[in-house]
Amino acid sequence: MKKSLPISIVIFILLISGFGPSQDADTPFLSPTSICIDAEAREGFISLSTAAQIAIVDLKAGRMKDRIDLPFNPRDIIRVPDSQSIVVADQEPEGSVHVISTHNHQIVKSIRVGHTPQSLVMTPDKSRIFVCNRFSHTVSVIDTDTYQVITEIPVGREPVSAAASPQGSWIAVADYLPDMAATDTLVAAKVHLIDSKSLEPAASITLTNGSQSVRDLVFSADGCYLYASHVLSRNTLPTTQIEHGWINCNGISIIDVKKKELLTTILLDRYDQGAANPAGMSLTGQGRELAVALSGVHAVAFLDLTGLHDRLSRCSPQEISQIPYDFKFLQGLIRQVPTRGKSPRYVAGFEDQVLVSCYFSDRLEVFTDLAEHAQIKEIALGKDPKMTAERLGEWYFSDADLCFQKWQSCISCHPDGRADGLNWDLLNDGMGNPKNGKSMLYSHFTPPVMITGVREKAEVAVRSGIKYILFSEVDEEQALCIDAYLKSLHPVPSPWLEKGKLSRSARKGQRIYEQAGCQTCHSGPYYTDYLKYDVGTGTGTHENEKFDVPTLKEVWRTAPYLYDGRARTMKEVLTRFNPHDEHGRTSHLSEDELNDLAAYILSL
Amino acid sequence: MKMKSPGIILGFILFISTGFQTDNRTPDTGFESIILVERHAIRSTHVYTYHEEDNKPGGGLYVFNLKNQKLQQILDSDEGLVLDANLHYDGKTILFSWKKEMDGFFQLYTIDIHGKNLTQLTDHPSNNFNACWLPNDEIAFLSDRKPAFAYCWSTTTPILYKCKADGTDPIRLSANYLNDFTPSVMEDGRILYSRWEYVDRPAIPIQSLWSINPDGTKLAGVFGNRVLSPATFMDAREIPGSDGKILCVMTAHNRHCHGAIGIIDPRTGGNAQEAIENITPEVRVRPVHQGDGNDIHGPYVNPFPLDEAHYLVSKNGDIEFRSYDNQIIQPLITGEGIDGLGFYSPQPVRKRPREMIISSTLASGETEDTAEEWATIQMMNVYNGLPETIEKGSIKKLAIVQEMEKPLSISPDLRAFGFQFPVVSSGATYAPKKVWGYATVEEDGSAHFQVPARQPVYFLPLDEEGRAVQRMRTFTHLMPGEVQGCVGCHADRNYVVSAVRKTPMALSRAAEQLSEPSWGVTGFSYPHLVQPIFDRHCLSCHGHSKPAANLELTGDKTDFFSVSYENLVRRGTPAEDFMMGGTHAPFDNTYTKWIPTYNGQEANILQIEPGVWGAQAAMLGAIIHSGHPDQNGARRIDLSYDEKHIISLWMDLNVPYYGGSHSNYQMNRGCRQQIPDDFQDLFADVARRRCISCHQQSNNTSVFSYPNQFALRIDNPALNPVLRAPLHPDHGGSGACAKVVFASEEDEDYQKLIQTFDRLQQRLSLLPRIDMVNLYE
């Protein structure tokens, strides 16, 4: 995972004390993520997601006993029926899952699935594995007898988590982000229920308005409820303040599986302190508790499920409807235990313990004595190299300690440095004119920034973000690290590419791109000329206003489109929202030509 | 530097008491020494007067070594008084308040723990004290440099300021018109402090906990703004690692600052009984909904939370190391008791982490007094927190009201109608009210409007007829340029705003400038705003002569107010009789439904249901809005919207009579009362000679000894019952006296009495009472 650094970053790294070039510059950071525990709870497999390794931990002895070197950076791991092997997702654009022998650590078989397979889940009868292909927006189903893909099921947008119901009836898959136009009245990620036998989608359940960055799904022990952890954005409000969850709250949506509908969303925050960026979850205590990694605040929350459902059962429908706004609802039912490492993202409960992996740590944490004050033991998984500015920047970008009252971090609205799909009413261009969140990819190389170009360059926006969105004093060293991190972002190859190359349709579209005049403004290496234009998209107070020409790199990933996110698809940008050919000459194009043009743009 | 006599040092002597676990080990405090203030206990008359009352010289600043029991003096204050001290994050620099000479003021100083580098930070002719370090090395402190005084007492009302570490650039953070107390900093960077207030509430029970950002923005209630007991939460500090719990003194109002020690968990609810844990249970603190909070008599002060389990505290000058569960109670050093020198403000000598630094979103320089004095409120949904009975869409406007501060110090001996001096109302609102204007409430309940910055303001939601739907009875303040969102009216702070489907309508437009009231932005004066409406519409029936329903609504001035005010507000209530102090007697004024603020009426702070007080509940409100129909249903009056609104607003402002605190008669009772010279002596003489045979005993403590008259009319004095009742009916007497006393106006005593009013009127024509001056011209 060695990356070449722009010279300015290298100079910066040299300048800041303690962060000189690493003595072991080739040593990657470990970034432990997914955890898999074998059925007998003897071994744990931990993905070292930036080190192309899986650590094998002896759970009884409390130490790492081995590691598996891989030709890819692993994500989810599951133990397959024969117990002689594991199945691992590789997160690659030309994605596969790999069957790996636990004896000789060799890849026994690789099964081609979709773009960026991350989450895996196996049916309780161990007959099928479901693979979430994040950027194909599909789920691949693998037969464990043959290790063949049976089918690929389309879901919503960026499925990154899945769960199997204990009885095996349902596979639940969560979209990471909303897939609506941002101007819709309900903009939220969805959770899909798939019949594990028929493989038919049974329901798509839209979460509470503003739900995004859905990071994990867990069924209750009896299979009656499904829990989804996510950020709950209050993006219908201007970002004038952060107190009382005014910008982002953090919660768990509860789905009534039998009714296939959303019951409510509970808030993990307290009225004066956020629980930023809930991530991995796991049942503990024989299913009586739910452990939730609070990745932004470096803690694990333990939620009393028995008490929760007892409390819910005593609520009237009116009271249930108010729960998504009630910071007090979980009072007495939830406790937080701080982790030692930074950014806990995965938890795995077994027996009376919980394993916790923290992304910016080279150790696995084992929480014991959960009933009392949790004790923490640590298991070394290797050794991280010295922190670099980029790595520190990635940490700060995800760290709610930088935020007043820990409500959110930068990733709460910019997951993975990209955009959350929501409209936000920031105050840098007046109020009452919400705009669609922007990806940070290449923002440092494509000034000015913000949709209105109101910030001269991304460095200014980073510091304004800390001051006006995190409401904390800017620490220049931290801001420089965030700059370094954002500059280091690389585009993910488009899922529209075929074997890394433009499809036939996209090649046709490339010519139309020129003919339609797109390249006049969307030109150069970043597909922008760094200027502002009025292309007839402004409405209301923005009528006749000029907007910054955004980069088109990775535009396949940043829907919805236009400054207010009114266009759900690229094709809508080219047609419905370009009636007068002001935003490229597209009105004369045939349906096929429009499809070709969209295919090209979405391949960038 | 000198060593203290070891005679007073007892340190580490175990306090053994039944029920407490004994432990004779040296406490593992995690530090070697503590800083201490030595001074006399300040037994002030009230919790808010400690900066002025019972200040005695003596003592100083010390470092006490727990191991070797040495008490090392670092500042000698034989001639002055060190009030308090706070150690810097560096564990070396002490910030303290010192009245260096007893005829001077408290000023802020720093000194290092070795007694070197004494530096005076403030040098302003005002008291500057109760200072704490802010994480950016600025200092938050209290100052009474802005001239304001307690409405119900004579002392100054110090409020929250901040300044640079060297004392320069003072900036006022608070717009309280009463006292702020004892700031400290919470882990998230907010300043935690206490404030006293009584917007249309009795004065005793509300000294509650608040937070504010170090730039003066985002004022928010933390706990106790609607509890009866304890009256006071002060000396508050967040307990480290406790998830936001607060250690504080819980005490009375009419007493000095020593009391019980409580742990408050604000997350349990803003006024919840369960949120309060009295960890000194030997000091009785009543439940939150009982009493007036004034009966707490405890010895504890200056609690300092050390960690999740332990704290330091001064117990009438003895310093103790204690655990919250009382398993450990160890005296560290004892003083001379409450009557002698003792020790206060204990803090460990150690470095400590800085709290979070909250960014200021105010434009640079806007915290200066010279900046434009406006801020913006974004109200998401005014119905949020109001009961379902209030129909959505029924609230049309918000009135933005300021509590006007009292700029002069008057002797409490001159009090009237409870503790009003100057009198503003007859025991209703203490403060004159200024309406800054009106903001539009959209159909969805949202509003977006400008408010004057740095003023204590509150909001009245008005229905389409201009009546208040709910009362706020507290105030907020904003800094210039601040934008603050609020969830709604009376919304629980444990709720996030529920505007999840749609951006509130008012937020899609610019902040509205307030539409000013027709009379201008100045104090609301009853005689100039309400009385003219009665004059235009009501006097044909409710005039001097045989007023309908015996309700005269003329504007004839009385000794304190006017006849219509006396009849609509005072009559039929304990305020007829009562002029000084408090009363527990029930008030139920049918005409105007005002909120009594007399001491003894504390329980009404819990009556927060909409429609209980003011225009919506009052008979006068019903009459003006119904058109006062006769038996056939025909309207007898037809008031314009403005006229109806002004009368309603007056009731919803809690019936202020005077539009300001200024007075040309500061030495009179209540700074207002006009009784002709000699009248009382003359009347007593006449009464003794000519009335006593019938009027055998007094049941009236207000003005006169015998006759049953609660106000004295100074315009048209012949209409006073004391003159009309004894007068022969043929000469205009009312016949109320069983026998004629004055055969005609020619009666010598009658003439003597009536002529005293002529002299009064002559004086008032030269030096009018302020209700006789038109404020709006």
CSV table of N, CA and C in Angstrom, one decimal, chain A residues 185-186 209 234 236-238 240-241 243-246 249 270-273 322 324-328 331 401-405 431-432 467-468 471-473, chain B residues 188 190 213 218 222 243 266-268 356-361 378 380 448 483-487 493-504 507-508:
chain,number,residue,atom,x,y,z
A,185,THR,N,-38.5,14.7,-0.4
A,185,THR,CA,-38.9,14.9,0.9
A,185,THR,C,-38.3,13.9,1.9
A,186,LEU,N,-38.1,12.7,1.4
A,186,LEU,CA,-37.5,11.6,2.2
A,186,LEU,C,-36.2,11.2,1.6
A,209,ASN,N,-35.7,9.8,7.9
A,209,ASN,CA,-35.1,10.8,7.0
A,209,ASN,C,-33.8,11.3,7.5
A,234,ARG,N,-29.4,15.8,10.4
A,234,ARG,CA,-30.5,16.7,10.5
A,234,ARG,C,-30.3,17.8,9.5
A,236,THR,N,-32.1,19.1,7.2
A,236,THR,CA,-33.1,20.0,6.9
A,236,THR,C,-32.9,21.3,7.6
A,237,LEU,N,-32.0,21.3,8.6
A,237,LEU,CA,-31.7,22.6,9.4
A,237,LEU,C,-30.4,23.2,8.9
A,238,PRO,N,-30.4,24.5,9.0
A,238,PRO,CA,-29.1,25.2,8.6
A,238,PRO,C,-28.0,24.8,9.7
A,240,THR,N,-26.2,26.2,11.7
A,240,THR,CA,-25.9,27.3,12.5
A,240,THR,C,-25.3,26.9,13.9
A,241,GLN,N,-25.6,25.7,14.3
A,241,GLN,CA,-25.1,25.3,15.6
A,241,GLN,C,-25.0,23.8,15.6
A,243,GLU,N,-25.1,22.1,18.9
A,243,GLU,CA,-25.7,21.6,20.1
A,243,GLU,C,-27.0,20.9,19.8
A,244,HIS,N,-27.3,19.9,20.7
A,244,HIS,CA,-28.5,19.2,20.6
A,244,HIS,C,-28.7,18.4,19.3
A,245,GLY,N,-27.6,18.0,18.8
A,245,GLY,CA,-27.7,17.2,17.6
A,245,GLY,C,-28.2,17.9,16.4
A,246,TRP,N,-27.9,19.2,16.3
A,246,TRP,CA,-28.5,20.1,15.3
A,246,TRP,C,-28.0,19.7,13.9
A,249,CYS,N,-27.0,13.5,14.3
A,249,CYS,CA,-27.2,12.6,15.4
A,249,CYS,C,-26.6,11.2,15.0
A,270,ARG,N,-26.2,11.7,23.8
A,270,ARG,CA,-26.8,12.3,24.9
A,270,ARG,C,-27.0,13.8,24.5
A,271,TYR,N,-27.8,14.5,25.2
A,271,TYR,CA,-28.2,15.8,24.7
A,271,TYR,C,-27.0,16.8,24.6
A,272,ASP,N,-26.0,16.5,25.4
A,272,ASP,CA,-24.8,17.4,25.3
A,272,ASP,C,-23.5,16.6,24.9
A,273,GLN,N,-23.7,15.4,24.4
A,273,GLN,CA,-22.5,14.7,23.9
A,273,GLN,C,-22.9,13.7,22.8
A,322,GLN,N,-41.8,9.8,18.4
A,322,GLN,CA,-40.9,10.8,18.9
A,322,GLN,C,-39.5,10.3,19.3
A,324,PRO,N,-37.0,9.1,17.6
A,324,PRO,CA,-35.8,9.6,16.8
A,324,PRO,C,-35.3,11.0,17.3
A,325,TYR,N,-36.1,11.7,18.1
A,325,TYR,CA,-35.7,13.0,18.6
A,325,TYR,C,-35.3,13.0,20.0
A,326,ASP,N,-35.4,11.9,20.7
A,326,ASP,CA,-35.3,11.8,22.1
A,326,ASP,C,-34.0,11.3,22.6
A,327,PHE,N,-33.2,12.2,23.2
A,327,PHE,CA,-31.9,11.8,23.7
A,327,PHE,C,-32.0,11.0,25.0
A,328,LYS,N,-33.1,11.1,25.6
A,328,LYS,CA,-33.2,10.4,26.9
A,328,LYS,C,-33.7,9.0,26.8
A,331,GLN,N,-31.8,6.3,28.3
A,331,GLN,CA,-31.2,6.5,29.6
A,331,GLN,C,-31.3,5.3,30.5
A,401,ASP,N,-13.2,13.7,18.4
A,401,ASP,CA,-12.6,14.4,19.4
A,401,ASP,C,-12.3,15.9,19.0
A,402,LEU,N,-12.2,16.0,17.6
A,402,LEU,CA,-11.9,17.4,17.1
A,402,LEU,C,-13.2,18.2,17.2
A,403,CYS,N,-14.3,17.6,17.5
A,403,CYS,CA,-15.6,18.4,17.4
A,403,CYS,C,-16.1,18.7,18.8
A,404,PHE,N,-16.7,19.9,18.9
A,404,PHE,CA,-17.3,20.3,20.1
A,404,PHE,C,-18.4,19.3,20.5
A,405,GLN,N,-18.3,18.7,21.6
A,405,GLN,CA,-19.3,17.7,22.2
A,405,GLN,C,-19.4,16.5,21.3
A,431,MET,N,-28.2,31.7,3.9
A,431,MET,CA,-29.0,30.7,4.5
A,431,MET,C,-30.3,30.4,3.7
A,432,GLY,N,-30.8,29.2,3.8
A,432,GLY,CA,-32.1,28.9,3.1
A,432,GLY,C,-31.8,28.4,1.7
A,467,LYS,N,-13.8,25.0,12.0
A,467,LYS,CA,-14.3,26.1,12.8
A,467,LYS,C,-15.8,26.2,12.8
A,468,TYR,N,-16.4,26.0,11.6
A,468,TYR,CA,-17.8,26.3,11.5
A,468,TYR,C,-18.7,25.1,11.5
A,471,PHE,N,-17.0,23.2,15.1
A,471,PHE,CA,-17.1,24.2,16.1
A,471,PHE,C,-16.0,24.1,17.1
A,472,SER,N,-14.8,23.8,16.6
A,472,SER,CA,-13.7,23.8,17.5
A,472,SER,C,-12.5,24.6,16.9
A,473,GLU,N,-11.6,25.0,17.8
A,473,GLU,CA,-10.5,25.8,17.4
A,473,GLU,C,-9.6,25.1,16.4
B,188,ASP,N,-16.2,20.0,27.8
B,188,ASP,CA,-16.5,20.3,26.4
B,188,ASP,C,-16.2,21.8,26.1
B,190,ARG,N,-17.5,24.6,27.5
B,190,ARG,CA,-18.5,25.6,27.9
B,190,ARG,C,-18.2,26.1,29.3
B,213,ASN,N,-21.0,29.6,25.9
B,213,ASN,CA,-19.7,29.4,25.3
B,213,ASN,C,-18.8,30.6,25.7
B,218,LYS,N,-24.6,31.0,22.6
B,218,LYS,CA,-25.2,29.7,23.0
B,218,LYS,C,-25.5,29.5,24.4
B,222,VAL,N,-28.8,24.6,32.1
B,222,VAL,CA,-28.3,23.3,32.4
B,222,VAL,C,-29.2,22.5,33.4
B,243,ASP,N,-19.4,11.7,32.8
B,243,ASP,CA,-20.4,11.8,31.8
B,243,ASP,C,-21.3,13.0,32.1
B,266,PRO,N,-27.6,16.4,34.9
B,266,PRO,CA,-28.6,17.2,34.1
B,266,PRO,C,-29.2,16.3,33.0
B,267,ARG,N,-28.6,15.2,32.6
B,267,ARG,CA,-29.1,14.4,31.5
B,267,ARG,C,-30.4,13.7,31.9
B,268,THR,N,-30.6,13.7,33.2
B,268,THR,CA,-31.9,13.0,33.7
B,268,THR,C,-33.1,13.9,33.5
B,356,MET,N,-11.7,21.5,26.0
B,356,MET,CA,-11.8,21.8,24.6
B,356,MET,C,-11.9,23.3,24.4
B,357,ILE,N,-11.3,23.8,23.3
B,357,ILE,CA,-11.5,25.2,22.9
B,357,ILE,C,-12.6,25.2,21.8
B,358,ILE,N,-13.7,25.8,22.2
B,358,ILE,CA,-14.8,26.0,21.2
B,358,ILE,C,-14.5,27.1,20.3
B,359,SER,N,-14.6,26.9,19.0
B,359,SER,CA,-14.4,28.0,18.1
B,359,SER,C,-15.5,29.0,18.2
B,360,SER,N,-15.1,30.3,18.0
B,360,SER,CA,-16.1,31.3,18.0
B,360,SER,C,-16.6,31.5,16.6
B,361,THR,N,-17.9,31.5,16.4
B,361,THR,CA,-18.4,31.7,15.0
B,361,THR,C,-18.8,33.1,14.8
B,378,GLN,N,-33.4,31.4,15.1
B,378,GLN,CA,-34.1,30.6,14.2
B,378,GLN,C,-35.0,29.6,15.1
B,380,MET,N,-37.5,26.7,15.2
B,380,MET,CA,-37.8,25.7,14.3
B,380,MET,C,-39.4,25.4,14.3
B,448,HIS,N,-37.9,33.2,12.0
B,448,HIS,CA,-36.5,33.5,11.8
B,448,HIS,C,-36.4,35.0,11.8
B,483,VAL,N,-26.0,33.6,15.7
B,483,VAL,CA,-27.2,33.0,15.2
B,483,VAL,C,-27.5,31.8,16.1
B,484,GLN,N,-28.7,31.8,16.7
B,484,GLN,CA,-29.0,30.7,17.6
B,484,GLN,C,-30.3,30.0,17.2
B,485,GLY,N,-30.3,28.7,17.1
B,485,GLY,CA,-31.5,28.0,16.8
B,485,GLY,C,-32.2,27.6,18.1
B,486,CYS,N,-33.5,27.6,18.1
B,486,CYS,CA,-34.2,27.0,19.2
B,486,CYS,C,-35.3,26.1,18.7
B,487,VAL,N,-35.5,25.0,19.5
B,487,VAL,CA,-36.3,24.0,19.1
B,487,VAL,C,-37.8,24.4,19.1
B,493,ARG,N,-34.9,19.9,26.5
B,493,ARG,CA,-33.6,19.9,25.8
B,493,ARG,C,-33.1,18.5,25.6
B,494,ASN,N,-33.8,17.5,26.1
B,494,ASN,CA,-33.4,16.2,25.7
B,494,ASN,C,-34.0,15.7,24.4
B,495,TYR,N,-34.6,16.7,23.7
B,495,TYR,CA,-35.2,16.4,22.4
B,495,TYR,C,-34.4,17.2,21.3
B,496,VAL,N,-34.2,16.5,20.2
B,496,VAL,CA,-33.6,17.3,19.1
B,496,VAL,C,-34.8,17.7,18.2
B,497,VAL,N,-34.6,18.8,17.5
B,497,VAL,CA,-35.6,19.4,16.7
B,497,VAL,C,-36.2,18.3,15.8
B,498,SER,N,-37.5,18.3,15.6
B,498,SER,CA,-38.1,17.3,14.9
B,498,SER,C,-38.4,17.6,13.4
B,499,ALA,N,-37.8,18.7,12.9
B,499,ALA,CA,-38.0,19.1,11.5
B,499,ALA,C,-37.2,18.2,10.6
B,500,VAL,N,-37.7,17.0,10.4
B,500,VAL,CA,-36.9,16.0,9.7
B,500,VAL,C,-37.3,15.9,8.2
B,501,ARG,N,-38.5,16.3,7.9
B,501,ARG,CA,-39.0,16.0,6.6
B,501,ARG,C,-38.7,17.2,5.7
B,502,LYS,N,-38.7,18.4,6.3
B,502,LYS,CA,-38.8,19.6,5.4
B,502,LYS,C,-38.1,20.7,6.2
B,503,THR,N,-37.4,21.5,5.4
B,503,THR,CA,-36.8,22.7,6.0
B,503,THR,C,-37.9,23.6,6.5
B,504,PRO,N,-37.8,24.1,7.8
B,504,PRO,CA,-38.8,25.0,8.3
B,504,PRO,C,-39.0,26.2,7.3
B,507,LEU,N,-36.9,29.4,7.5
B,507,LEU,CA,-35.5,29.3,7.2
B,507,LEU,C,-35.2,29.4,5.7
B,508,SER,N,-36.2,29.4,5.0
B,508,SER,CA,-36.0,29.6,3.5
B,508,SER,C,-36.0,31.0,3.1
